[in-house]
Structure formats: structure tokens, C-alpha cells
């Protein structure tokens, strides 16, 4: 009788471990599916305004304005950072900024 109780206890423990593992695994897989993910096309097509770009780069707004489009002496517009002008507003593409950062490491701006 004692051997039967030991065997039954071990069997119940094994079943409990299997069921618990299944429930934890099932719970984790459901949680991982519900986490929203951002596709690469969404993150690379983002356009920043000057304040957003300043936050992204960790610079002040004045520093970003110095690097953005500035009218030159001949009436043209030039800038250090890649930019877009849409409807008179200046925007900066995240993909272009990231590429510019990679290509201009060690570049000195005055």
C-alpha cells in the first residue's frame, strides 16, 4: 500500500508539472502575439519636425535650426542636414537623418 501511495504521489506531481508548464507556455505565447510591433517601413518613413528631430538627436532646437535649411547670400537655401519642405514647412526624414549620421561621423559643423 505504501508503494502505491508513493507512485500515485509521483504521478500527480508529474501531471501537475506538465499542466503548469502548458498553461505558462500558452500564456506567454498569447502575450507575445498581443504586443504591437512596428514594421521597418513605418519607422523609416517617419518625418520629423524640428522639435521632434531635436529630441531624436538629443540636441537643442537652436542647434537643429542651425543645421537645417538656411537662406544663403545668393537667395538659395542650404542646410547641413537632409530636409524636405512641404507647404512651406520643414521636415526631416528619419531614414535620411540616420543615413546622414552614419556617413558623417567625425564631421565638424561650425
PDB file of N, CA and C in Angstrom:
ATOM      1  N   UNK A   1       0.817  -1.190   0.000  1.00  0.00           N
ATOM      2  CA  UNK A   1       0.000   0.000   0.000  1.00  0.00           C
ATOM      3  C   UNK A   1       0.862   1.256   0.000  1.00  0.00           C
ATOM      4  N   UNK A   2       1.986   1.230   0.786  1.00  0.00           N
ATOM      5  CA  UNK A   2       2.868   2.387   0.859  1.00  0.00           C
ATOM      6  C   UNK A   2       3.503   2.676  -0.500  1.00  0.00           C
ATOM      7  N   UNK A   3       3.867   1.624  -1.227  1.00  0.00           N
ATOM      8  CA  UNK A   3       4.472   1.809  -2.556  1.00  0.00           C
ATOM      9  C   UNK A   3       3.463   2.413  -3.538  1.00  0.00           C
ATOM     10  N   UNK A   4       2.207   2.049  -3.377  1.00  0.00           N
ATOM     11  CA  UNK A   4       1.167   2.598  -4.256  1.00  0.00           C
ATOM     12  C   UNK A   4       0.966   4.084  -3.999  1.00  0.00           C
ATOM     13  N   UNK A   5       1.033   4.527  -2.735  1.00  0.00           N
ATOM     14  CA  UNK A   5       0.879   5.940  -2.415  1.00  0.00           C
ATOM     15  C   UNK A   5       2.045   6.768  -2.958  1.00  0.00           C
ATOM     16  N   UNK A   6       3.273   6.223  -2.862  1.00  0.00           N
ATOM     17  CA  UNK A   6       4.438   6.923  -3.419  1.00  0.00           C
ATOM     18  C   UNK A   6       4.309   7.063  -4.935  1.00  0.00           C
ATOM     19  N   UNK A   7       3.910   6.007  -5.575  1.00  0.00           N
ATOM     20  CA  UNK A   7       3.758   6.033  -7.035  1.00  0.00           C
ATOM     21  C   UNK A   7       2.665   7.009  -7.436  1.00  0.00           C
ATOM     22  N   UNK A   8       1.564   7.003  -6.707  1.00  0.00           N
ATOM     23  CA  UNK A   8       0.465   7.913  -7.005  1.00  0.00           C
ATOM     24  C   UNK A   8       0.881   9.371  -6.779  1.00  0.00           C
ATOM     25  N   UNK A   9       1.638   9.642  -5.728  1.00  0.00           N
ATOM     26  CA  UNK A   9       2.124  10.999  -5.457  1.00  0.00           C
ATOM     27  C   UNK A   9       3.050  11.477  -6.561  1.00  0.00           C
ATOM     28  N   UNK A  10       3.958  10.625  -6.989  1.00  0.00           N
ATOM     29  CA  UNK A  10       4.892  10.993  -8.066  1.00  0.00           C
ATOM     30  C   UNK A  10       4.127  11.232  -9.360  1.00  0.00           C
ATOM     31  N   UNK A  11       3.152  10.404  -9.645  1.00  0.00           N
ATOM     32  CA  UNK A  11       2.340  10.555 -10.854  1.00  0.00           C
ATOM     33  C   UNK A  11       1.576  11.883 -10.819  1.00  0.00           C
ATOM     34  N   UNK A  12       0.964  12.241  -9.671  1.00  0.00           N
ATOM     35  CA  UNK A  12       0.228  13.502  -9.531  1.00  0.00           C
ATOM     36  C   UNK A  12       1.162  14.700  -9.684  1.00  0.00           C
ATOM     37  N   UNK A  13       2.365  14.599  -9.110  1.00  0.00           N
ATOM     38  CA  UNK A  13       3.339  15.679  -9.249  1.00  0.00           C
ATOM     39  C   UNK A  13       3.743  15.867 -10.711  1.00  0.00           C
ATOM     40  N   UNK A  14       3.972  14.768 -11.415  1.00  0.00           N
ATOM     41  CA  UNK A  14       4.356  14.846 -12.832  1.00  0.00           C
ATOM     42  C   UNK A  14       3.238  15.475 -13.663  1.00  0.00           C
ATOM     43  N   UNK A  15       2.007  15.070 -13.412  1.00  0.00           N
ATOM     44  CA  UNK A  15       0.872  15.637 -14.145  1.00  0.00           C
ATOM     45  C   UNK A  15       0.744  17.133 -13.847  1.00  0.00           C
ATOM     46  N   UNK A  16       0.941  17.527 -12.600  1.00  0.00           N
ATOM     47  CA  UNK A  16       0.855  18.943 -12.218  1.00  0.00           C
ATOM     48  C   UNK A  16       1.924  19.760 -12.924  1.00  0.00           C
ATOM     49  N   UNK A  17       3.131  19.231 -13.011  1.00  0.00           N
ATOM     50  CA  UNK A  17       4.220  19.942 -13.691  1.00  0.00           C
ATOM     51  C   UNK A  17       3.905  20.096 -15.178  1.00  0.00           C
ATOM     52  N   UNK A  18       3.415  19.068 -15.803  1.00  0.00           N
ATOM     53  CA  UNK A  18       3.090  19.127 -17.231  1.00  0.00           C
ATOM     54  C   UNK A  18       1.974  20.141 -17.481  1.00  0.00           C
ATOM     55  N   UNK A  19       0.918  20.104 -16.688  1.00  0.00           N
ATOM     56  CA  UNK A  19      -0.206  21.037 -16.876  1.00  0.00           C
ATOM     57  C   UNK A  19       0.244  22.473 -16.604  1.00  0.00           C
ATOM     58  N   UNK A  20       1.023  22.683 -15.548  1.00  0.00           N
ATOM     59  CA  UNK A  20       1.527  24.016 -15.231  1.00  0.00           C
ATOM     60  C   UNK A  20       2.405  24.562 -16.337  1.00  0.00           C
ATOM     61  N   UNK A  21       3.276  23.725 -16.864  1.00  0.00           N
ATOM     62  CA  UNK A  21       4.157  24.146 -17.964  1.00  0.00           C
ATOM     63  C   UNK A  21       3.347  24.524 -19.196  1.00  0.00           C
ATOM     64  N   UNK A  22       2.319  23.723 -19.493  1.00  0.00           N
ATOM     65  CA  UNK A  22       1.469  24.016 -20.641  1.00  0.00           C
ATOM     66  C   UNK A  22       0.759  25.364 -20.467  1.00  0.00           C
ATOM     67  N   UNK A  23       0.206  25.598 -19.277  1.00  0.00           N
ATOM     68  CA  UNK A  23      -0.511  26.848 -19.027  1.00  0.00           C
ATOM     69  C   UNK A  23       0.418  28.058 -19.112  1.00  0.00           C
ATOM     70  N   UNK A  24       1.615  27.947 -18.567  1.00  0.00           N
ATOM     71  CA  UNK A  24       2.582  29.052 -18.634  1.00  0.00           C
ATOM     72  C   UNK A  24       2.996  29.298 -20.075  1.00  0.00           C
ATOM     73  N   UNK A  25       3.292  28.227 -20.796  1.00  0.00           N
ATOM     74  CA  UNK A  25       3.699  28.362 -22.198  1.00  0.00           C
ATOM     75  C   UNK A  25       2.590  28.995 -23.032  1.00  0.00           C
ATOM     76  N   UNK A  26       1.377  28.557 -22.824  1.00  0.00           N
ATOM     77  CA  UNK A  26       0.231  29.094 -23.561  1.00  0.00           C
ATOM     78  C   UNK A  26       0.026  30.573 -23.234  1.00  0.00           C
ATOM     79  N   UNK A  27       0.179  30.924 -21.989  1.00  0.00           N
ATOM     80  CA  UNK A  27       0.022  32.313 -21.564  1.00  0.00           C
ATOM     81  C   UNK A  27       1.098  33.201 -22.188  1.00  0.00           C
ATOM     82  N   UNK A  28       2.335  32.732 -22.201  1.00  0.00           N
ATOM     83  CA  UNK A  28       3.428  33.518 -22.782  1.00  0.00           C
ATOM     84  C   UNK A  28       3.245  33.705 -24.279  1.00  0.00           C
ATOM     85  N   UNK A  29       2.804  32.681 -24.979  1.00  0.00           N
ATOM     86  CA  UNK A  29       2.637  32.817 -26.428  1.00  0.00           C
ATOM     87  C   UNK A  29       1.490  33.771 -26.764  1.00  0.00           C
ATOM     88  N   UNK A  30       0.434  33.798 -25.951  1.00  0.00           N
ATOM     89  CA  UNK A  30      -0.660  34.745 -26.194  1.00  0.00           C
ATOM     90  C   UNK A  30      -0.201  36.170 -25.933  1.00  0.00           C
ATOM     91  N   UNK A  31       0.609  36.381 -24.899  1.00  0.00           N
ATOM     92  CA  UNK A  31       1.103  37.724 -24.588  1.00  0.00           C
ATOM     93  C   UNK A  31       2.035  38.234 -25.667  1.00  0.00           C
ATOM     94  N   UNK A  32       2.859  37.375 -26.222  1.00  0.00           N
ATOM     95  CA  UNK A  32       3.800  37.839 -27.241  1.00  0.00           C
ATOM     96  C   UNK A  32       3.086  38.205 -28.535  1.00  0.00           C
ATOM     97  N   UNK A  33       1.936  37.586 -28.801  1.00  0.00           N
ATOM     98  CA  UNK A  33       1.189  37.928 -30.006  1.00  0.00           C
ATOM     99  C   UNK A  33       0.456  39.257 -29.869  1.00  0.00           C
ATOM    100  N   UNK A  34       0.117  39.650 -28.655  1.00  0.00           N
ATOM    101  CA  UNK A  34      -0.657  40.865 -28.476  1.00  0.00           C
ATOM    102  C   UNK A  34       0.203  42.123 -28.403  1.00  0.00           C
ATOM    103  N   UNK A  35       1.525  41.981 -28.377  1.00  0.00           N
ATOM    104  CA  UNK A  35       2.400  43.144 -28.318  1.00  0.00           C
ATOM    105  C   UNK A  35       2.471  43.768 -29.704  1.00  0.00           C
ATOM    106  N   UNK A  36       2.088  45.033 -29.842  1.00  0.00           N
ATOM    107  CA  UNK A  36       2.145  45.655 -31.167  1.00  0.00           C
ATOM    108  C   UNK A  36       3.592  45.872 -31.589  1.00  0.00           C
ATOM    109  N   UNK A  37       3.874  45.533 -32.813  1.00  0.00           N
ATOM    110  CA  UNK A  37       5.215  45.735 -33.339  1.00  0.00           C
ATOM    111  C   UNK A  37       5.162  46.758 -34.450  1.00  0.00           C
ATOM    112  N   UNK A  38       6.246  47.472 -34.598  1.00  0.00           N
ATOM    113  CA  UNK A  38       6.318  48.498 -35.626  1.00  0.00           C
ATOM    114  C   UNK A  38       7.146  47.936 -36.770  1.00  0.00           C
ATOM    115  N   UNK A  39       6.592  47.959 -37.963  1.00  0.00           N
ATOM    116  CA  UNK A  39       7.328  47.443 -39.104  1.00  0.00           C
ATOM    117  C   UNK A  39       8.415  48.426 -39.496  1.00  0.00           C
ATOM    118  N   UNK A  40       9.396  47.923 -40.206  1.00  0.00           N
ATOM    119  CA  UNK A  40      10.516  48.780 -40.580  1.00  0.00           C
ATOM    120  C   UNK A  40      10.081  49.900 -41.515  1.00  0.00           C
ATOM    121  N   UNK A  41       9.067  49.660 -42.344  1.00  0.00           N
ATOM    122  CA  UNK A  41       8.623  50.721 -43.255  1.00  0.00           C
ATOM    123  C   UNK A  41       7.979  51.872 -42.485  1.00  0.00           C
ATOM    124  N   UNK A  42       7.307  51.559 -41.355  1.00  0.00           N
ATOM    125  CA  UNK A  42       6.714  52.624 -40.563  1.00  0.00           C
ATOM    126  C   UNK A  42       7.787  53.473 -39.908  1.00  0.00           C
ATOM    127  N   UNK A  43       8.844  52.845 -39.415  1.00  0.00           N
ATOM    128  CA  UNK A  43       9.860  53.601 -38.690  1.00  0.00           C
ATOM    129  C   UNK A  43      10.786  54.361 -39.637  1.00  0.00           C
ATOM    130  N   UNK A  44      11.038  53.849 -40.844  1.00  0.00           N
ATOM    131  CA  UNK A  44      11.945  54.534 -41.742  1.00  0.00           C
ATOM    132  C   UNK A  44      11.258  55.647 -42.525  1.00  0.00           C
ATOM    133  N   UNK A  45       9.930  55.619 -42.643  1.00  0.00           N
ATOM    134  CA  UNK A  45       9.209  56.638 -43.397  1.00  0.00           C
ATOM    135  C   UNK A  45       8.768  57.798 -42.523  1.00  0.00           C
ATOM    136  N   UNK A  46       9.176  57.828 -41.288  1.00  0.00           N
ATOM    137  CA  UNK A  46       8.755  58.877 -40.364  1.00  0.00           C
ATOM    138  C   UNK A  46       9.395  60.202 -40.759  1.00  0.00           C
ATOM    139  N   UNK A  47       8.581  61.257 -40.690  1.00  0.00           N
ATOM    140  CA  UNK A  47       9.083  62.609 -40.909  1.00  0.00           C
ATOM    141  C   UNK A  47       9.068  63.352 -39.585  1.00  0.00           C
ATOM    142  N   UNK A  48      10.185  63.975 -39.250  1.00  0.00           N
ATOM    143  CA  UNK A  48      10.310  64.751 -38.024  1.00  0.00           C
ATOM    144  C   UNK A  48      10.094  66.227 -38.300  1.00  0.00           C
ATOM    145  N   UNK A  49       9.477  66.918 -37.365  1.00  0.00           N
ATOM    146  CA  UNK A  49       9.508  68.371 -37.355  1.00  0.00           C
ATOM    147  C   UNK A  49      10.801  68.762 -36.631  1.00  0.00           C
ATOM    148  N   UNK A  50      11.126  70.055 -36.599  1.00  0.00           N
ATOM    149  CA  UNK A  50      12.368  70.466 -35.937  1.00  0.00           C
ATOM    150  C   UNK A  50      12.394  70.093 -34.451  1.00  0.00           C
ATOM    151  N   UNK A  51      11.314  70.309 -33.686  1.00  0.00           N
ATOM    152  CA  UNK A  51      11.357  69.903 -32.279  1.00  0.00           C
ATOM    153  C   UNK A  51      11.501  68.384 -32.093  1.00  0.00           C
ATOM    154  N   UNK A  52      10.833  67.604 -32.947  1.00  0.00           N
ATOM    155  CA  UNK A  52      10.947  66.147 -32.865  1.00  0.00           C
ATOM    156  C   UNK A  52      12.362  65.696 -33.205  1.00  0.00           C
ATOM    157  N   UNK A  53      12.967  66.330 -34.215  1.00  0.00           N
ATOM    158  CA  UNK A  53      14.332  65.991 -34.596  1.00  0.00           C
ATOM    159  C   UNK A  53      15.306  66.338 -33.479  1.00  0.00           C
ATOM    160  N   UNK A  54      15.090  67.479 -32.838  1.00  0.00           N
ATOM    161  CA  UNK A  54      15.955  67.871 -31.720  1.00  0.00           C
ATOM    162  C   UNK A  54      15.894  66.822 -30.618  1.00  0.00           C
ATOM    163  N   UNK A  55      14.714  66.345 -30.310  1.00  0.00           N
ATOM    164  CA  UNK A  55      14.544  65.311 -29.294  1.00  0.00           C
ATOM    165  C   UNK A  55      15.207  64.011 -29.736  1.00  0.00           C
ATOM    166  N   UNK A  56      15.033  63.636 -30.989  1.00  0.00           N
ATOM    167  CA  UNK A  56      15.609  62.401 -31.527  1.00  0.00           C
ATOM    168  C   UNK A  56      17.135  62.429 -31.481  1.00  0.00           C
ATOM    169  N   UNK A  57      17.720  63.575 -31.832  1.00  0.00           N
ATOM    170  CA  UNK A  57      19.174  63.689 -31.870  1.00  0.00           C
ATOM    171  C   UNK A  57      19.780  64.062 -30.521  1.00  0.00           C
ATOM    172  N   UNK A  58      18.942  64.505 -29.594  1.00  0.00           N
ATOM    173  CA  UNK A  58      19.456  64.938 -28.298  1.00  0.00           C
ATOM    174  C   UNK A  58      20.124  66.296 -28.371  1.00  0.00           C
ATOM    175  N   UNK A  59      19.649  67.131 -29.278  1.00  0.00           N
ATOM    176  CA  UNK A  59      20.190  68.477 -29.455  1.00  0.00           C
ATOM    177  C   UNK A  59      19.139  69.498 -29.040  1.00  0.00           C
ATOM    178  N   UNK A  60      19.587  70.737 -28.890  1.00  0.00           N
ATOM    179  CA  UNK A  60      18.625  71.801 -28.619  1.00  0.00           C
ATOM    180  C   UNK A  60      17.953  72.205 -29.931  1.00  0.00           C
ATOM    181  N   UNK A  61      16.822  72.857 -29.823  1.00  0.00           N
ATOM    182  CA  UNK A  61      16.101  73.305 -31.013  1.00  0.00           C
ATOM    183  C   UNK A  61      16.935  74.310 -31.803  1.00  0.00           C
ATOM    184  N   UNK A  62      17.684  75.176 -31.108  1.00  0.00           N
ATOM    185  CA  UNK A  62      18.546  76.148 -31.790  1.00  0.00           C
ATOM    186  C   UNK A  62      19.633  75.453 -32.605  1.00  0.00           C
ATOM    187  N   UNK A  63      20.199  74.374 -32.058  1.00  0.00           N
ATOM    188  CA  UNK A  63      21.241  73.644 -32.791  1.00  0.00           C
ATOM    189  C   UNK A  63      20.674  73.006 -34.048  1.00  0.00           C
ATOM    190  N   UNK A  64      19.471  72.451 -33.955  1.00  0.00           N
ATOM    191  CA  UNK A  64      18.837  71.847 -35.131  1.00  0.00           C
ATOM    192  C   UNK A  64      18.545  72.911 -36.177  1.00  0.00           C
ATOM    193  N   UNK A  65      18.092  74.080 -35.739  1.00  0.00           N
ATOM    194  CA  UNK A  65      17.804  75.161 -36.691  1.00  0.00           C
ATOM    195  C   UNK A  65      19.069  75.620 -37.410  1.00  0.00           C
ATOM    196  N   UNK A  66      20.215  75.599 -36.729  1.00  0.00           N
ATOM    197  CA  UNK A  66      21.486  75.969 -37.368  1.00  0.00           C
ATOM    198  C   UNK A  66      21.893  74.943 -38.426  1.00  0.00           C
ATOM    199  N   UNK A  67      21.521  73.675 -38.218  1.00  0.00           N
ATOM    200  CA  UNK A  67      21.879  72.611 -39.156  1.00  0.00           C
ATOM    201  C   UNK A  67      20.872  72.458 -40.285  1.00  0.00           C
ATOM    202  N   UNK A  68      19.687  73.008 -40.106  1.00  0.00           N
ATOM    203  CA  UNK A  68      18.626  72.891 -41.103  1.00  0.00           C
ATOM    204  C   UNK A  68      18.787  73.883 -42.229  1.00  0.00           C
ATOM    205  N   UNK A  69      17.744  74.028 -43.027  1.00  0.00           N
ATOM    206  CA  UNK A  69      17.828  74.924 -44.185  1.00  0.00           C
ATOM    207  C   UNK A  69      17.942  76.391 -43.761  1.00  0.00           C
ATOM    208  N   UNK A  70      18.927  77.054 -44.347  1.00  0.00           N
ATOM    209  CA  UNK A  70      19.178  78.471 -44.081  1.00  0.00           C
ATOM    210  C   UNK A  70      19.358  79.159 -45.431  1.00  0.00           C
ATOM    211  N   UNK A  71      18.779  80.345 -45.572  1.00  0.00           N
ATOM    212  CA  UNK A  71      18.953  81.098 -46.820  1.00  0.00           C
ATOM    213  C   UNK A  71      20.398  81.565 -46.933  1.00  0.00           C
ATOM    214  N   UNK A  72      20.992  81.330 -48.103  1.00  0.00           N
ATOM    215  CA  UNK A  72      22.366  81.794 -48.309  1.00  0.00           C
ATOM    216  C   UNK A  72      22.360  83.194 -48.913  1.00  0.00           C
ATOM    217  N   UNK A  73      23.521  83.747 -49.132  1.00  0.00           N
ATOM    218  CA  UNK A  73      23.642  85.132 -49.610  1.00  0.00           C
ATOM    219  C   UNK A  73      23.133  85.315 -51.044  1.00  0.00           C
ATOM    220  N   UNK A  74      23.041  84.255 -51.808  1.00  0.00           N
ATOM    221  CA  UNK A  74      22.596  84.355 -53.199  1.00  0.00           C
ATOM    222  C   UNK A  74      21.102  84.061 -53.348  1.00  0.00           C
ATOM    223  N   UNK A  75      20.381  83.979 -52.247  1.00  0.00           N
ATOM    224  CA  UNK A  75      18.938  83.758 -52.312  1.00  0.00           C
ATOM    225  C   UNK A  75      18.542  82.296 -52.350  1.00  0.00           C
ATOM    226  N   UNK A  76      19.499  81.382 -52.316  1.00  0.00           N
ATOM    227  CA  UNK A  76      19.195  79.956 -52.295  1.00  0.00           C
ATOM    228  C   UNK A  76      19.043  79.464 -50.865  1.00  0.00           C
ATOM    229  N   UNK A  77      18.751  78.209 -50.758  1.00  0.00           N
ATOM    230  CA  UNK A  77      18.601  77.603 -49.436  1.00  0.00           C
ATOM    231  C   UNK A  77      19.601  76.466 -49.335  1.00  0.00           C
ATOM    232  N   UNK A  78      20.338  76.451 -48.224  1.00  0.00           N
ATOM    233  CA  UNK A  78      21.270  75.351 -47.997  1.00  0.00           C
ATOM    234  C   UNK A  78      21.154  74.897 -46.552  1.00  0.00           C
ATOM    235  N   UNK A  79      21.521  73.664 -46.324  1.00  0.00           N
ATOM    236  CA  UNK A  79      21.470  73.122 -44.974  1.00  0.00           C
ATOM    237  C   UNK A  79      22.431  71.960 -44.843  1.00  0.00           C
ATOM    238  N   UNK A  80      22.860  71.688 -43.631  1.00  0.00           N
ATOM    239  CA  UNK A  80      23.769  70.574 -43.377  1.00  0.00           C
ATOM    240  C   UNK A  80      22.989  69.268 -43.350  1.00  0.00           C
ATOM    241  N   UNK A  81      21.836  69.269 -42.693  1.00  0.00           N
ATOM    242  CA  UNK A  81      21.009  68.067 -42.586  1.00  0.00           C
ATOM    243  C   UNK A  81      20.122  67.913 -43.819  1.00  0.00           C
ATOM    244  N   UNK A  82      19.830  66.682 -44.214  1.00  0.00           N
ATOM    245  CA  UNK A  82      18.878  66.477 -45.313  1.00  0.00           C
ATOM    246  C   UNK A  82      17.469  66.857 -44.847  1.00  0.00           C
ATOM    247  N   UNK A  83      16.748  67.588 -45.670  1.00  0.00           N
ATOM    248  CA  UNK A  83      15.440  68.090 -45.271  1.00  0.00           C
ATOM    249  C   UNK A  83      14.481  68.086 -46.445  1.00  0.00           C
ATOM    250  N   UNK A  84      13.201  68.245 -46.127  1.00  0.00           N
ATOM    251  CA  UNK A  84      12.144  68.387 -47.123  1.00  0.00           C
ATOM    252  C   UNK A  84      11.337  69.626 -46.755  1.00  0.00           C
ATOM    253  N   UNK A  85      10.892  70.358 -47.745  1.00  0.00           N
ATOM    254  CA  UNK A  85       9.990  71.475 -47.487  1.00  0.00           C
ATOM    255  C   UNK A  85       8.667  71.137 -48.158  1.00  0.00           C
ATOM    256  N   UNK A  86       7.631  71.015 -47.337  1.00  0.00           N
ATOM    257  CA  UNK A  86       6.296  70.685 -47.836  1.00  0.00           C
ATOM    258  C   UNK A  86       5.347  71.764 -47.346  1.00  0.00           C
ATOM    259  N   UNK A  87       4.765  72.474 -48.281  1.00  0.00           N
ATOM    260  CA  UNK A  87       3.822  73.531 -47.907  1.00  0.00           C
ATOM    261  C   UNK A  87       4.450  74.605 -47.046  1.00  0.00           C
ATOM    262  N   UNK A  88       5.702  74.900 -47.277  1.00  0.00           N
ATOM    263  CA  UNK A  88       6.388  75.929 -46.515  1.00  0.00           C
ATOM    264  C   UNK A  88       6.896  75.465 -45.149  1.00  0.00           C
ATOM    265  N   UNK A  89       6.645  74.204 -44.797  1.00  0.00           N
ATOM    266  CA  UNK A  89       7.124  73.667 -43.518  1.00  0.00           C
ATOM    267  C   UNK A  89       8.299  72.728 -43.770  1.00  0.00           C
ATOM    268  N   UNK A  90       9.253  72.750 -42.844  1.00  0.00           N
ATOM    269  CA  UNK A  90      10.458  71.936 -42.971  1.00  0.00           C
ATOM    270  C   UNK A  90      10.261  70.616 -42.227  1.00  0.00           C
ATOM    271  N   UNK A  91      10.572  69.513 -42.918  1.00  0.00           N
ATOM    272  CA  UNK A  91      10.507  68.179 -42.333  1.00  0.00           C
ATOM    273  C   UNK A  91      11.824  67.461 -42.587  1.00  0.00           C
ATOM    274  N   UNK A  92      12.128  66.520 -41.712  1.00  0.00           N
ATOM    275  CA  UNK A  92      13.355  65.735 -41.819  1.00  0.00           C
ATOM    276  C   UNK A  92      12.985  64.257 -41.821  1.00  0.00           C
ATOM    277  N   UNK A  93      13.425  63.535 -42.828  1.00  0.00           N
ATOM    278  CA  UNK A  93      13.151  62.106 -42.926  1.00  0.00           C
ATOM    279  C   UNK A  93      14.054  61.343 -41.956  1.00  0.00           C
ATOM    280  N   UNK A  94      13.464  60.452 -41.175  1.00  0.00           N
ATOM    281  CA  UNK A  94      14.242  59.661 -40.225  1.00  0.00           C
ATOM    282  C   UNK A  94      15.281  58.823 -40.954  1.00  0.00           C
ATOM    283  N   UNK A  95      14.897  58.201 -42.060  1.00  0.00           N
ATOM    284  CA  UNK A  95      15.832  57.369 -42.818  1.00  0.00           C
ATOM    285  C   UNK A  95      17.000  58.202 -43.341  1.00  0.00           C
ATOM    286  N   UNK A  96      16.712  59.400 -43.857  1.00  0.00           N
ATOM    287  CA  UNK A  96      17.771  60.266 -44.382  1.00  0.00           C
ATOM    288  C   UNK A  96      18.680  60.768 -43.262  1.00  0.00           C
ATOM    289  N   UNK A  97      18.095  61.089 -42.114  1.00  0.00           N
ATOM    290  CA  UNK A  97      18.899  61.544 -40.971  1.00  0.00           C
ATOM    291  C   UNK A  97      19.802  60.421 -40.483  1.00  0.00           C
ATOM    292  N   UNK A  98      19.250  59.210 -40.357  1.00  0.00           N
ATOM    293  CA  UNK A  98      20.063  58.070 -39.913  1.00  0.00           C
ATOM    294  C   UNK A  98      21.208  57.801 -40.886  1.00  0.00           C
ATOM    295  N   UNK A  99      20.921  57.872 -42.181  1.00  0.00           N
ATOM    296  CA  UNK A  99      21.964  57.666 -43.193  1.00  0.00           C
ATOM    297  C   UNK A  99      23.006  58.779 -43.118  1.00  0.00           C
ATOM    298  N   UNK A 100      22.561  60.018 -42.937  1.00  0.00           N
ATOM    299  CA  UNK A 100      23.476  61.148 -42.819  1.00  0.00           C
ATOM    300  C   UNK A 100      24.383  60.977 -41.609  1.00  0.00           C
ATOM    301  N   UNK A 101      23.818  60.527 -40.496  1.00  0.00           N
ATOM    302  CA  UNK A 101      24.620  60.317 -39.285  1.00  0.00           C
ATOM    303  C   UNK A 101      25.703  59.265 -39.515  1.00  0.00           C
ATOM    304  N   UNK A 102      25.353  58.188 -40.198  1.00  0.00           N
ATOM    305  CA  UNK A 102      26.340  57.140 -40.474  1.00  0.00           C
ATOM    306  C   UNK A 102      27.450  57.628 -41.404  1.00  0.00           C
ATOM    307  N   UNK A 103      27.083  58.427 -42.398  1.00  0.00           N
ATOM    308  CA  UNK A 103      28.055  58.889 -43.382  1.00  0.00           C
ATOM    309  C   UNK A 103      28.885  60.078 -42.916  1.00  0.00           C
ATOM    310  N   UNK A 104      28.472  60.744 -41.854  1.00  0.00           N
ATOM    311  CA  UNK A 104      29.153  61.960 -41.427  1.00  0.00           C
ATOM    312  C   UNK A 104      29.712  61.887 -40.013  1.00  0.00           C
ATOM    313  N   UNK A 105      30.107  60.712 -39.605  1.00  0.00           N
ATOM    314  CA  UNK A 105      30.723  60.579 -38.286  1.00  0.00           C
ATOM    315  C   UNK A 105      32.068  61.286 -38.311  1.00  0.00           C
ATOM    316  N   UNK A 106      32.304  62.105 -37.327  1.00  0.00           N
ATOM    317  CA  UNK A 106      33.545  62.864 -37.272  1.00  0.00           C
ATOM    318  C   UNK A 106      33.493  64.158 -38.045  1.00  0.00           C
ATOM    319  N   UNK A 107      32.368  64.487 -38.662  1.00  0.00           N
ATOM    320  CA  UNK A 107      32.182  65.706 -39.434  1.00  0.00           C
ATOM    321  C   UNK A 107      32.002  66.866 -38.474  1.00  0.00           C
ATOM    322  N   UNK A 108      32.696  67.938 -38.703  1.00  0.00           N
ATOM    323  CA  UNK A 108      32.623  69.101 -37.807  1.00  0.00           C
ATOM    324  C   UNK A 108      31.746  70.176 -38.425  1.00  0.00           C
ATOM    325  N   UNK A 109      30.763  70.613 -37.661  1.00  0.00           N
ATOM    326  CA  UNK A 109      29.854  71.671 -38.095  1.00  0.00           C
ATOM    327  C   UNK A 109      30.104  72.876 -37.204  1.00  0.00           C
ATOM    328  N   UNK A 110      30.244  74.043 -37.828  1.00  0.00           N
ATOM    329  CA  UNK A 110      30.503  75.242 -37.032  1.00  0.00           C
ATOM    330  C   UNK A 110      29.319  76.153 -36.984  1.00  0.00           C
TER     331      UNK A 110
END
